[in-house]
PDB file of C-alpha atoms in Angstrom:
ATOM      1  CA  UNK A 264      62.603 -28.559  18.804  1.00  0.00           C
ATOM      2  CA  UNK A 265      60.937 -31.550  17.171  1.00  0.00           C
ATOM      3  CA  UNK A 266      58.244 -31.483  19.824  1.00  0.00           C
ATOM      4  CA  UNK A 267      57.573 -27.797  19.187  1.00  0.00           C
ATOM      5  CA  UNK A 268      57.364 -28.297  15.437  1.00  0.00           C
ATOM      6  CA  UNK A 269      55.637 -31.686  15.238  1.00  0.00           C
ATOM      7  CA  UNK A 270      53.872 -32.191  18.572  1.00  0.00           C
ATOM      8  CA  UNK A 271      50.418 -32.914  17.156  1.00  0.00           C
ATOM      9  CA  UNK A 272      51.655 -34.904  14.196  1.00  0.00           C
ATOM     10  CA  UNK A 273      52.736 -38.549  14.063  1.00  0.00           C
ATOM     11  CA  UNK A 274      55.966 -37.911  15.892  1.00  0.00           C
ATOM     12  CA  UNK A 275      57.891 -39.853  18.551  1.00  0.00           C
ATOM     13  CA  UNK A 276      60.052 -36.923  19.695  1.00  0.00           C
ATOM     14  CA  UNK A 277      58.493 -36.482  23.109  1.00  0.00           C
ATOM     15  CA  UNK A 278      58.387 -40.222  23.688  1.00  0.00           C
ATOM     16  CA  UNK A 279      62.121 -40.511  22.995  1.00  0.00           C
ATOM     17  CA  UNK A 280      62.921 -37.575  25.269  1.00  0.00           C
ATOM     18  CA  UNK A 281      60.786 -38.998  28.057  1.00  0.00           C
ATOM     19  CA  UNK A 282      62.402 -42.460  27.798  1.00  0.00           C
ATOM     20  CA  UNK A 283      65.854 -40.844  27.982  1.00  0.00           C
ATOM     21  CA  UNK A 284      64.964 -38.722  31.000  1.00  0.00           C
ATOM     22  CA  UNK A 285      63.179 -41.523  32.808  1.00  0.00           C
ATOM     23  CA  UNK A 286      66.144 -43.891  32.448  1.00  0.00           C
ATOM     24  CA  UNK A 287      68.707 -41.331  33.590  1.00  0.00           C
ATOM     25  CA  UNK A 288      66.643 -39.900  36.431  1.00  0.00           C
ATOM     26  CA  UNK A 289      65.925 -43.417  37.638  1.00  0.00           C
ATOM     27  CA  UNK A 290      69.681 -44.086  37.750  1.00  0.00           C
ATOM     28  CA  UNK A 291      70.207 -40.910  39.786  1.00  0.00           C
ATOM     29  CA  UNK A 292      67.363 -41.830  42.117  1.00  0.00           C
ATOM     30  CA  UNK A 293      68.853 -45.260  42.779  1.00  0.00           C
ATOM     31  CA  UNK A 294      72.295 -43.867  43.646  1.00  0.00           C
ATOM     32  CA  UNK A 295      71.472 -40.691  45.576  1.00  0.00           C
ATOM     33  CA  UNK A 296      69.700 -40.058  48.844  1.00  0.00           C
ATOM     34  CA  UNK A 297      66.461 -38.084  48.686  1.00  0.00           C
ATOM     35  CA  UNK A 298      67.976 -34.691  49.538  1.00  0.00           C
ATOM     36  CA  UNK A 299      70.754 -34.981  46.967  1.00  0.00           C
ATOM     37  CA  UNK A 300      68.369 -36.299  44.334  1.00  0.00           C
ATOM     38  CA  UNK A 301      66.018 -33.355  44.978  1.00  0.00           C
ATOM     39  CA  UNK A 302      68.902 -30.876  44.692  1.00  0.00           C
ATOM     40  CA  UNK A 303      70.058 -32.527  41.472  1.00  0.00           C
ATOM     41  CA  UNK A 304      66.547 -32.293  40.055  1.00  0.00           C
ATOM     42  CA  UNK A 305      66.464 -28.572  40.916  1.00  0.00           C
ATOM     43  CA  UNK A 306      69.700 -28.101  38.945  1.00  0.00           C
ATOM     44  CA  UNK A 307      68.212 -29.993  35.976  1.00  0.00           C
ATOM     45  CA  UNK A 308      65.148 -27.731  35.961  1.00  0.00           C
ATOM     46  CA  UNK A 309      67.273 -24.584  36.277  1.00  0.00           C
ATOM     47  CA  UNK A 310      69.334 -25.677  33.275  1.00  0.00           C
ATOM     48  CA  UNK A 311      66.176 -26.551  31.359  1.00  0.00           C
ATOM     49  CA  UNK A 312      64.854 -23.050  32.030  1.00  0.00           C
ATOM     50  CA  UNK A 313      68.009 -21.450  30.616  1.00  0.00           C
ATOM     51  CA  UNK A 314      67.957 -23.662  27.521  1.00  0.00           C
ATOM     52  CA  UNK A 315      64.293 -22.904  26.877  1.00  0.00           C
ATOM     53  CA  UNK A 316      64.814 -19.162  27.367  1.00  0.00           C
ATOM     54  CA  UNK A 317      67.569 -19.149  24.725  1.00  0.00           C
ATOM     55  CA  UNK A 318      65.338 -21.242  22.470  1.00  0.00           C
ATOM     56  CA  UNK A 319      62.505 -18.719  22.783  1.00  0.00           C
ATOM     57  CA  UNK A 320      64.749 -15.770  21.898  1.00  0.00           C
ATOM     58  CA  UNK A 321      66.311 -17.557  18.919  1.00  0.00           C
ATOM     59  CA  UNK A 322      62.945 -18.552  17.486  1.00  0.00           C
ATOM     60  CA  UNK A 323      61.414 -15.114  18.013  1.00  0.00           C
ATOM     61  CA  UNK A 324      64.137 -13.804  15.711  1.00  0.00           C
ATOM     62  CA  UNK A 325      63.057 -16.434  13.178  1.00  0.00           C
ATOM     63  CA  UNK A 326      59.449 -15.140  13.354  1.00  0.00           C
ATOM     64  CA  UNK A 327      58.051 -18.498  14.419  1.00  0.00           C
ATOM     65  CA  UNK A 328      54.224 -18.673  14.515  1.00  0.00           C
ATOM     66  CA  UNK A 329      52.275 -18.828  17.813  1.00  0.00           C
ATOM     67  CA  UNK A 330      51.721 -22.578  17.330  1.00  0.00           C
ATOM     68  CA  UNK A 331      55.475 -23.189  17.713  1.00  0.00           C
ATOM     69  CA  UNK A 332      55.550 -21.579  21.166  1.00  0.00           C
ATOM     70  CA  UNK A 333      52.250 -23.163  22.135  1.00  0.00           C
ATOM     71  CA  UNK A 334      53.632 -26.612  21.282  1.00  0.00           C
ATOM     72  CA  UNK A 335      56.856 -25.889  23.143  1.00  0.00           C
ATOM     73  CA  UNK A 336      54.758 -24.868  26.148  1.00  0.00           C
ATOM     74  CA  UNK A 337      52.879 -28.153  25.919  1.00  0.00           C
ATOM     75  CA  UNK A 338      56.174 -30.063  25.797  1.00  0.00           C
ATOM     76  CA  UNK A 339      57.272 -28.312  28.988  1.00  0.00           C
ATOM     77  CA  UNK A 340      54.001 -29.174  30.727  1.00  0.00           C
ATOM     78  CA  UNK A 341      54.349 -32.841  29.726  1.00  0.00           C
ATOM     79  CA  UNK A 342      57.808 -32.939  31.295  1.00  0.00           C
ATOM     80  CA  UNK A 343      56.597 -31.170  34.428  1.00  0.00           C
ATOM     81  CA  UNK A 344      53.732 -33.610  34.900  1.00  0.00           C
ATOM     82  CA  UNK A 345      56.118 -36.541  34.570  1.00  0.00           C
ATOM     83  CA  UNK A 346      58.981 -35.397  36.773  1.00  0.00           C
ATOM     84  CA  UNK A 347      57.598 -33.029  39.378  1.00  0.00           C
ATOM     85  CA  UNK A 348      55.478 -35.454  41.359  1.00  0.00           C
ATOM     86  CA  UNK A 349      57.141 -34.729  44.704  1.00  0.00           C
ATOM     87  CA  UNK A 350      54.571 -32.052  45.640  1.00  0.00           C
ATOM     88  CA  UNK A 351      57.158 -29.297  45.384  1.00  0.00           C
ATOM     89  CA  UNK A 352      56.477 -25.982  43.695  1.00  0.00           C
ATOM     90  CA  UNK A 353      56.577 -26.886  40.010  1.00  0.00           C
ATOM     91  CA  UNK A 354      58.216 -23.629  38.946  1.00  0.00           C
ATOM     92  CA  UNK A 355      60.543 -23.037  41.904  1.00  0.00           C
ATOM     93  CA  UNK A 356      63.163 -21.777  39.440  1.00  0.00           C
ATOM     94  CA  UNK A 357      62.630 -18.090  38.620  1.00  0.00           C
ATOM     95  CA  UNK A 358      64.069 -18.717  35.158  1.00  0.00           C
ATOM     96  CA  UNK A 359      61.557 -21.502  34.555  1.00  0.00           C
ATOM     97  CA  UNK A 360      58.683 -19.321  35.820  1.00  0.00           C
ATOM     98  CA  UNK A 361      59.711 -16.646  33.347  1.00  0.00           C
ATOM     99  CA  UNK A 362      60.019 -19.193  30.529  1.00  0.00           C
ATOM    100  CA  UNK A 363      56.583 -20.669  31.263  1.00  0.00           C
ATOM    101  CA  UNK A 364      55.038 -17.168  31.149  1.00  0.00           C
ATOM    102  CA  UNK A 365      56.799 -16.249  27.884  1.00  0.00           C
ATOM    103  CA  UNK A 366      55.756 -19.495  26.220  1.00  0.00           C
ATOM    104  CA  UNK A 367      52.157 -18.888  27.264  1.00  0.00           C
ATOM    105  CA  UNK A 368      52.322 -15.309  25.960  1.00  0.00           C
ATOM    106  CA  UNK A 369      53.950 -16.043  22.600  1.00  0.00           C
ATOM    107  CA  UNK A 370      51.672 -19.036  22.098  1.00  0.00           C
ATOM    108  CA  UNK A 371      48.605 -16.795  22.133  1.00  0.00           C
ATOM    109  CA  UNK A 372      46.784 -15.825  18.963  1.00  0.00           C
ATOM    110  CA  UNK A 373      47.106 -12.122  18.167  1.00  0.00           C
ATOM    111  CA  UNK A 374      43.593 -11.299  19.379  1.00  0.00           C
ATOM    112  CA  UNK A 375      44.360 -13.028  22.696  1.00  0.00           C
ATOM    113  CA  UNK A 376      47.648 -11.170  22.958  1.00  0.00           C
ATOM    114  CA  UNK A 377      45.930  -7.806  22.424  1.00  0.00           C
ATOM    115  CA  UNK A 378      43.490  -8.642  25.205  1.00  0.00           C
ATOM    116  CA  UNK A 379      46.424  -9.651  27.417  1.00  0.00           C
ATOM    117  CA  UNK A 380      47.834  -6.151  26.853  1.00  0.00           C
ATOM    118  CA  UNK A 381      44.534  -4.625  28.016  1.00  0.00           C
ATOM    119  CA  UNK A 382      44.509  -6.893  31.082  1.00  0.00           C
ATOM    120  CA  UNK A 383      48.028  -5.703  31.910  1.00  0.00           C
ATOM    121  CA  UNK A 384      46.832  -2.100  31.586  1.00  0.00           C
ATOM    122  CA  UNK A 385      43.875  -2.821  33.881  1.00  0.00           C
ATOM    123  CA  UNK A 386      46.244  -4.332  36.455  1.00  0.00           C
ATOM    124  CA  UNK A 387      48.484  -1.294  36.085  1.00  0.00           C
ATOM    125  CA  UNK A 388      45.458   0.917  36.808  1.00  0.00           C
ATOM    126  CA  UNK A 389      44.809  -0.987  40.061  1.00  0.00           C
ATOM    127  CA  UNK A 390      48.293  -0.078  41.255  1.00  0.00           C
ATOM    128  CA  UNK A 391      47.888   3.692  40.785  1.00  0.00           C
ATOM    129  CA  UNK A 392      47.854   5.569  44.105  1.00  0.00           C
ATOM    130  CA  UNK A 393      48.093   9.154  42.850  1.00  0.00           C
ATOM    131  CA  UNK A 394      46.079   9.775  39.659  1.00  0.00           C
ATOM    132  CA  UNK A 395      47.973  12.296  37.541  1.00  0.00           C
ATOM    133  CA  UNK A 396      45.735  12.074  34.471  1.00  0.00           C
ATOM    134  CA  UNK A 397      42.432  12.653  36.243  1.00  0.00           C
ATOM    135  CA  UNK A 398      39.539  10.530  37.486  1.00  0.00           C
ATOM    136  CA  UNK A 399      36.433   9.266  35.703  1.00  0.00           C
ATOM    137  CA  UNK A 400      33.387   8.479  37.853  1.00  0.00           C
ATOM    138  CA  UNK A 401      30.840   5.903  36.714  1.00  0.00           C
ATOM    139  CA  UNK A 402      28.200   3.495  37.925  1.00  0.00           C
ATOM    140  CA  UNK A 403      27.610   0.117  36.306  1.00  0.00           C
ATOM    141  CA  UNK A 404      25.348  -2.882  36.786  1.00  0.00           C
ATOM    142  CA  UNK A 405      24.330  -6.099  35.088  1.00  0.00           C
ATOM    143  CA  UNK A 406      20.658  -6.956  35.087  1.00  0.00           C
ATOM    144  CA  UNK A 407      19.903 -10.225  33.330  1.00  0.00           C
ATOM    145  CA  UNK A 408      21.892  -9.860  30.066  1.00  0.00           C
ATOM    146  CA  UNK A 409      21.822  -6.068  29.993  1.00  0.00           C
ATOM    147  CA  UNK A 410      24.646  -3.783  31.031  1.00  0.00           C
ATOM    148  CA  UNK A 411      23.589  -0.403  32.356  1.00  0.00           C
ATOM    149  CA  UNK A 412      26.262   2.304  32.435  1.00  0.00           C
ATOM    150  CA  UNK A 413      25.996   5.729  34.017  1.00  0.00           C
ATOM    151  CA  UNK A 414      28.888   8.000  33.077  1.00  0.00           C
ATOM    152  CA  UNK A 415      28.781  10.725  35.705  1.00  0.00           C
ATOM    153  CA  UNK A 416      31.781  13.063  35.511  1.00  0.00           C
ATOM    154  CA  UNK A 417      35.515  13.495  35.216  1.00  0.00           C
ATOM    155  CA  UNK A 418      37.886  15.472  37.399  1.00  0.00           C
ATOM    156  CA  UNK A 419      41.268  17.068  36.862  1.00  0.00           C
ATOM    157  CA  UNK A 420      41.561  16.198  33.183  1.00  0.00           C
ATOM    158  CA  UNK A 421      44.870  17.051  31.536  1.00  0.00           C
ATOM    159  CA  UNK A 422      44.524  20.162  29.372  1.00  0.00           C
ATOM    160  CA  UNK A 423      44.967  19.450  25.664  1.00  0.00           C
ATOM    161  CA  UNK A 424      43.986  22.819  24.157  1.00  0.00           C
ATOM    162  CA  UNK A 425      46.146  25.928  23.941  1.00  0.00           C
ATOM    163  CA  UNK A 426      43.649  27.688  26.225  1.00  0.00           C
ATOM    164  CA  UNK A 427      44.516  25.264  29.035  1.00  0.00           C
ATOM    165  CA  UNK A 428      41.166  23.490  28.828  1.00  0.00           C
ATOM    166  CA  UNK A 429      39.667  20.429  27.148  1.00  0.00           C
ATOM    167  CA  UNK A 430      36.638  19.671  24.926  1.00  0.00           C
ATOM    168  CA  UNK A 431      36.111  16.131  26.120  1.00  0.00           C
ATOM    169  CA  UNK A 432      33.820  13.210  25.442  1.00  0.00           C
ATOM    170  CA  UNK A 433      33.863   9.563  26.574  1.00  0.00           C
ATOM    171  CA  UNK A 434      33.811   6.592  24.204  1.00  0.00           C
ATOM    172  CA  UNK A 435      33.057   3.137  25.641  1.00  0.00           C
ATOM    173  CA  UNK A 436      34.407  -0.131  24.222  1.00  0.00           C
ATOM    174  CA  UNK A 437      34.085  -3.743  25.305  1.00  0.00           C
ATOM    175  CA  UNK A 438      37.004  -6.148  25.371  1.00  0.00           C
ATOM    176  CA  UNK A 439      38.111  -8.508  23.936  1.00  0.00           C
ATOM    177  CA  UNK A 440      36.935  -6.746  20.779  1.00  0.00           C
ATOM    178  CA  UNK A 441      36.133  -9.862  18.746  1.00  0.00           C
ATOM    179  CA  UNK A 442      33.695 -11.062  21.429  1.00  0.00           C
ATOM    180  CA  UNK A 443      31.725  -7.795  21.190  1.00  0.00           C
ATOM    181  CA  UNK A 444      31.981  -7.040  17.475  1.00  0.00           C
ATOM    182  CA  UNK A 445      28.215  -6.524  17.122  1.00  0.00           C
ATOM    183  CA  UNK A 446      27.813  -4.385  20.267  1.00  0.00           C
ATOM    184  CA  UNK A 447      27.294  -0.637  19.946  1.00  0.00           C
ATOM    185  CA  UNK A 448      30.055   1.533  21.450  1.00  0.00           C
ATOM    186  CA  UNK A 449      28.332   4.273  23.477  1.00  0.00           C
ATOM    187  CA  UNK A 450      29.626   7.832  23.316  1.00  0.00           C
ATOM    188  CA  UNK A 451      28.773  10.839  25.475  1.00  0.00           C
ATOM    189  CA  UNK A 452      28.126  14.374  24.343  1.00  0.00           C
ATOM    190  CA  UNK A 453      31.138  16.699  24.124  1.00  0.00           C
ATOM    191  CA  UNK A 454      31.676  19.110  27.015  1.00  0.00           C
ATOM    192  CA  UNK A 455      33.643  22.153  25.880  1.00  0.00           C
ATOM    193  CA  UNK A 456      36.268  24.174  27.705  1.00  0.00           C
ATOM    194  CA  UNK A 457      36.165  22.147  30.891  1.00  0.00           C
ATOM    195  CA  UNK A 458      38.572  20.066  32.977  1.00  0.00           C
ATOM    196  CA  UNK A 459      35.735  18.958  35.295  1.00  0.00           C
ATOM    197  CA  UNK A 460      33.031  17.858  32.830  1.00  0.00           C
ATOM    198  CA  UNK A 461      29.647  16.679  34.110  1.00  0.00           C
ATOM    199  CA  UNK A 462      28.609  14.075  31.538  1.00  0.00           C
ATOM    200  CA  UNK A 463      25.651  12.648  33.463  1.00  0.00           C
ATOM    201  CA  UNK A 464      24.568  10.188  30.741  1.00  0.00           C
ATOM    202  CA  UNK A 465      22.987   6.753  30.984  1.00  0.00           C
ATOM    203  CA  UNK A 466      23.406   3.867  28.524  1.00  0.00           C
ATOM    204  CA  UNK A 467      21.814   0.433  28.408  1.00  0.00           C
ATOM    205  CA  UNK A 468      23.670  -2.126  26.333  1.00  0.00           C
ATOM    206  CA  UNK A 469      22.035  -5.487  25.524  1.00  0.00           C
ATOM    207  CA  UNK A 470      24.432  -8.434  25.549  1.00  0.00           C
ATOM    208  CA  UNK A 471      24.094 -12.118  24.784  1.00  0.00           C
ATOM    209  CA  UNK A 472      24.517 -14.642  27.604  1.00  0.00           C
ATOM    210  CA  UNK A 473      27.905 -15.611  26.177  1.00  0.00           C
ATOM    211  CA  UNK A 474      29.066 -11.986  26.063  1.00  0.00           C
ATOM    212  CA  UNK A 475      27.879 -11.373  29.609  1.00  0.00           C
ATOM    213  CA  UNK A 476      30.024 -14.281  30.807  1.00  0.00           C
ATOM    214  CA  UNK A 477      33.117 -13.486  28.758  1.00  0.00           C
ATOM    215  CA  UNK A 478      36.196 -14.576  30.731  1.00  0.00           C
ATOM    216  CA  UNK A 479      38.253 -11.532  31.764  1.00  0.00           C
ATOM    217  CA  UNK A 480      35.746  -9.181  30.092  1.00  0.00           C
ATOM    218  CA  UNK A 481      36.629  -5.487  30.351  1.00  0.00           C
ATOM    219  CA  UNK A 482      34.848  -2.185  29.815  1.00  0.00           C
ATOM    220  CA  UNK A 483      37.220   0.411  28.388  1.00  0.00           C
ATOM    221  CA  UNK A 484      36.499   4.124  28.809  1.00  0.00           C
ATOM    222  CA  UNK A 485      38.446   6.385  26.450  1.00  0.00           C
ATOM    223  CA  UNK A 486      38.351  10.160  26.915  1.00  0.00           C
ATOM    224  CA  UNK A 487      39.200  12.261  23.878  1.00  0.00           C
ATOM    225  CA  UNK A 488      39.436  15.968  23.177  1.00  0.00           C
ATOM    226  CA  UNK A 489      37.267  16.898  20.200  1.00  0.00           C
ATOM    227  CA  UNK A 490      39.025  18.765  17.437  1.00  0.00           C
ATOM    228  CA  UNK A 491      37.108  21.656  15.890  1.00  0.00           C
ATOM    229  CA  UNK A 492      36.727  19.769  12.601  1.00  0.00           C
ATOM    230  CA  UNK A 493      36.719  16.265  14.218  1.00  0.00           C
ATOM    231  CA  UNK A 494      39.730  15.386  12.067  1.00  0.00           C
ATOM    232  CA  UNK A 495      42.240  14.768  14.838  1.00  0.00           C
ATOM    233  CA  UNK A 496      40.549  14.158  18.173  1.00  0.00           C
ATOM    234  CA  UNK A 497      43.328  14.037  20.769  1.00  0.00           C
ATOM    235  CA  UNK A 498      43.641  11.179  23.238  1.00  0.00           C
ATOM    236  CA  UNK A 499      43.284  12.398  26.830  1.00  0.00           C
ATOM    237  CA  UNK A 500      43.264   9.207  28.889  1.00  0.00           C
ATOM    238  CA  UNK A 501      41.650   5.822  29.421  1.00  0.00           C
ATOM    239  CA  UNK A 502      40.408   3.614  32.230  1.00  0.00           C
ATOM    240  CA  UNK A 503      39.129   0.061  32.577  1.00  0.00           C
ATOM    241  CA  UNK A 504      36.388  -1.612  34.568  1.00  0.00           C
ATOM    242  CA  UNK A 505      36.400  -5.396  34.867  1.00  0.00           C
ATOM    243  CA  UNK A 506      33.158  -7.335  34.405  1.00  0.00           C
ATOM    244  CA  UNK A 507      34.012  -8.962  37.739  1.00  0.00           C
ATOM    245  CA  UNK A 508      33.674  -5.556  39.441  1.00  0.00           C
ATOM    246  CA  UNK A 509      30.210  -4.883  38.012  1.00  0.00           C
ATOM    247  CA  UNK A 510      27.413  -6.022  40.357  1.00  0.00           C
ATOM    248  CA  UNK A 511      24.519  -8.073  39.033  1.00  0.00           C
ATOM    249  CA  UNK A 512      21.417  -6.625  40.667  1.00  0.00           C
ATOM    250  CA  UNK A 513      17.901  -5.416  39.839  1.00  0.00           C
ATOM    251  CA  UNK A 514      18.321  -2.485  42.257  1.00  0.00           C
ATOM    252  CA  UNK A 515      18.103   1.061  40.837  1.00  0.00           C
ATOM    253  CA  UNK A 516      21.510   2.061  39.514  1.00  0.00           C
ATOM    254  CA  UNK A 517      21.269   5.304  41.499  1.00  0.00           C
ATOM    255  CA  UNK A 518      21.457   3.215  44.698  1.00  0.00           C
ATOM    256  CA  UNK A 519      24.809   1.686  43.742  1.00  0.00           C
ATOM    257  CA  UNK A 520      28.132   3.168  44.868  1.00  0.00           C
ATOM    258  CA  UNK A 521      30.041   5.336  42.424  1.00  0.00           C
ATOM    259  CA  UNK A 522      33.220   3.851  40.988  1.00  0.00           C
ATOM    260  CA  UNK A 523      36.177   6.194  40.639  1.00  0.00           C
ATOM    261  CA  UNK A 524      38.469   5.064  37.823  1.00  0.00           C
ATOM    262  CA  UNK A 525      41.980   6.491  37.611  1.00  0.00           C
ATOM    263  CA  UNK A 526      42.795   7.626  34.087  1.00  0.00           C
ATOM    264  CA  UNK A 527      46.023   6.551  32.369  1.00  0.00           C
ATOM    265  CA  UNK A 528      47.803   6.876  29.094  1.00  0.00           C
ATOM    266  CA  UNK A 529      50.470   4.533  27.700  1.00  0.00           C
ATOM    267  CA  UNK A 530      53.896   5.840  28.633  1.00  0.00           C
ATOM    268  CA  UNK A 531      56.247   3.007  27.706  1.00  0.00           C
ATOM    269  CA  UNK A 532      56.628   0.011  25.424  1.00  0.00           C
ATOM    270  CA  UNK A 533      58.306  -2.280  27.913  1.00  0.00           C
ATOM    271  CA  UNK A 534      55.392  -4.631  28.502  1.00  0.00           C
ATOM    272  CA  UNK A 535      55.767  -8.274  27.555  1.00  0.00           C
ATOM    273  CA  UNK A 536      52.526  -8.317  25.553  1.00  0.00           C
ATOM    274  CA  UNK A 537      53.653  -5.316  23.462  1.00  0.00           C
ATOM    275  CA  UNK A 538      57.045  -6.896  22.774  1.00  0.00           C
ATOM    276  CA  UNK A 539      55.295 -10.079  21.698  1.00  0.00           C
ATOM    277  CA  UNK A 540      53.082  -8.076  19.328  1.00  0.00           C
ATOM    278  CA  UNK A 541      56.113  -6.247  17.933  1.00  0.00           C
ATOM    279  CA  UNK A 542      57.621  -9.611  16.999  1.00  0.00           C
ATOM    280  CA  UNK A 543      54.658 -10.213  14.643  1.00  0.00           C
ATOM    281  CA  UNK A 544      55.558  -7.763  11.906  1.00  0.00           C
ATOM    282  CA  UNK A 545      53.762  -9.830   9.270  1.00  0.00           C
ATOM    283  CA  UNK A 546      50.464  -9.833  11.194  1.00  0.00           C
ATOM    284  CA  UNK A 547      48.075  -7.119  10.017  1.00  0.00           C
ATOM    285  CA  UNK A 548      46.032  -7.148  13.230  1.00  0.00           C
ATOM    286  CA  UNK A 549      49.178  -6.678  15.332  1.00  0.00           C
ATOM    287  CA  UNK A 550      50.442  -3.856  13.091  1.00  0.00           C
ATOM    288  CA  UNK A 551      47.126  -1.989  13.226  1.00  0.00           C
ATOM    289  CA  UNK A 552      46.920  -2.310  16.987  1.00  0.00           C
ATOM    290  CA  UNK A 553      50.456  -0.958  17.429  1.00  0.00           C
ATOM    291  CA  UNK A 554      49.632   1.916  15.072  1.00  0.00           C
ATOM    292  CA  UNK A 555      46.667   2.909  17.255  1.00  0.00           C
ATOM    293  CA  UNK A 556      48.858   2.597  20.330  1.00  0.00           C
ATOM    294  CA  UNK A 557      51.411   4.995  18.829  1.00  0.00           C
ATOM    295  CA  UNK A 558      48.698   7.628  18.558  1.00  0.00           C
ATOM    296  CA  UNK A 559      48.135   7.474  22.328  1.00  0.00           C
ATOM    297  CA  UNK A 560      51.800   7.827  23.255  1.00  0.00           C
ATOM    298  CA  UNK A 561      54.101  10.864  23.414  1.00  0.00           C
ATOM    299  CA  UNK A 562      55.939  11.310  20.130  1.00  0.00           C
ATOM    300  CA  UNK A 563      59.334  10.573  21.729  1.00  0.00           C
ATOM    301  CA  UNK A 564      58.146   6.985  22.268  1.00  0.00           C
ATOM    302  CA  UNK A 565      57.349   6.349  18.604  1.00  0.00           C
ATOM    303  CA  UNK A 566      60.809   5.634  17.239  1.00  0.00           C
ATOM    304  CA  UNK A 567      61.152   2.171  18.751  1.00  0.00           C
ATOM    305  CA  UNK A 568      57.803   1.026  17.389  1.00  0.00           C
ATOM    306  CA  UNK A 569      58.508   2.051  13.802  1.00  0.00           C
TER     307      UNK A 569
END
């Protein structure tokens, strides 16, 4: 606890803990054979994982800031570096693996946590085998620091109008948002009364070198149904394309293969990133993001986010 609260201040907490552990583990090492010592160490790490998991839950209830969990994560890594030098899997304990992931997650700043949510959604998209929300077809390429996007068509969109059709358009965003704050978000024309719209539009987006090389950069495609008065455009579905899946080539974009992106819409609030955001009730950025997420989800899901 002291390490989590005072790690980067003039504090001897970690030093005292390390001296205690070193002395006691050395005693065990001197009196046990290698196999028994290794098994004992596994038990120690399993117990540590359980203690840390309870500590995380208790301090989430206390609304601790991200720095608390980040410091606690650093304390864990210091201990790992000191006592797991036998070339074994550092996180052989499933509990400890889970703890390490939760500490990393809750130690993120809110903007990082929001991007983690989008990365989880992108990974979820990769696992889809039967697209139930439709398919968006695009081409994309990097050339120098320019991104060229060709939004071709969509198929089997979910009907949102009472006539069984959809008046759809595609809005493009770049993630993480703060890295692309000055970048224009392209938008296609609206195609009325159609579940198989042919957008056939090309966009060229200039980026800086830093933006082009954004770690885990994502392109987000959001399809909406345009309301007659543009007051309440309904969410139809979304898809992601990772920067890592966009080729860098001077070749004509028409020569590149089409990329078929399976559309999704949020259907649950069980993700770890969402739960971490929900724990930040006093954070305006987290609240606004969750509010936007509610608008994408079926109304029966809303109660647990309110």
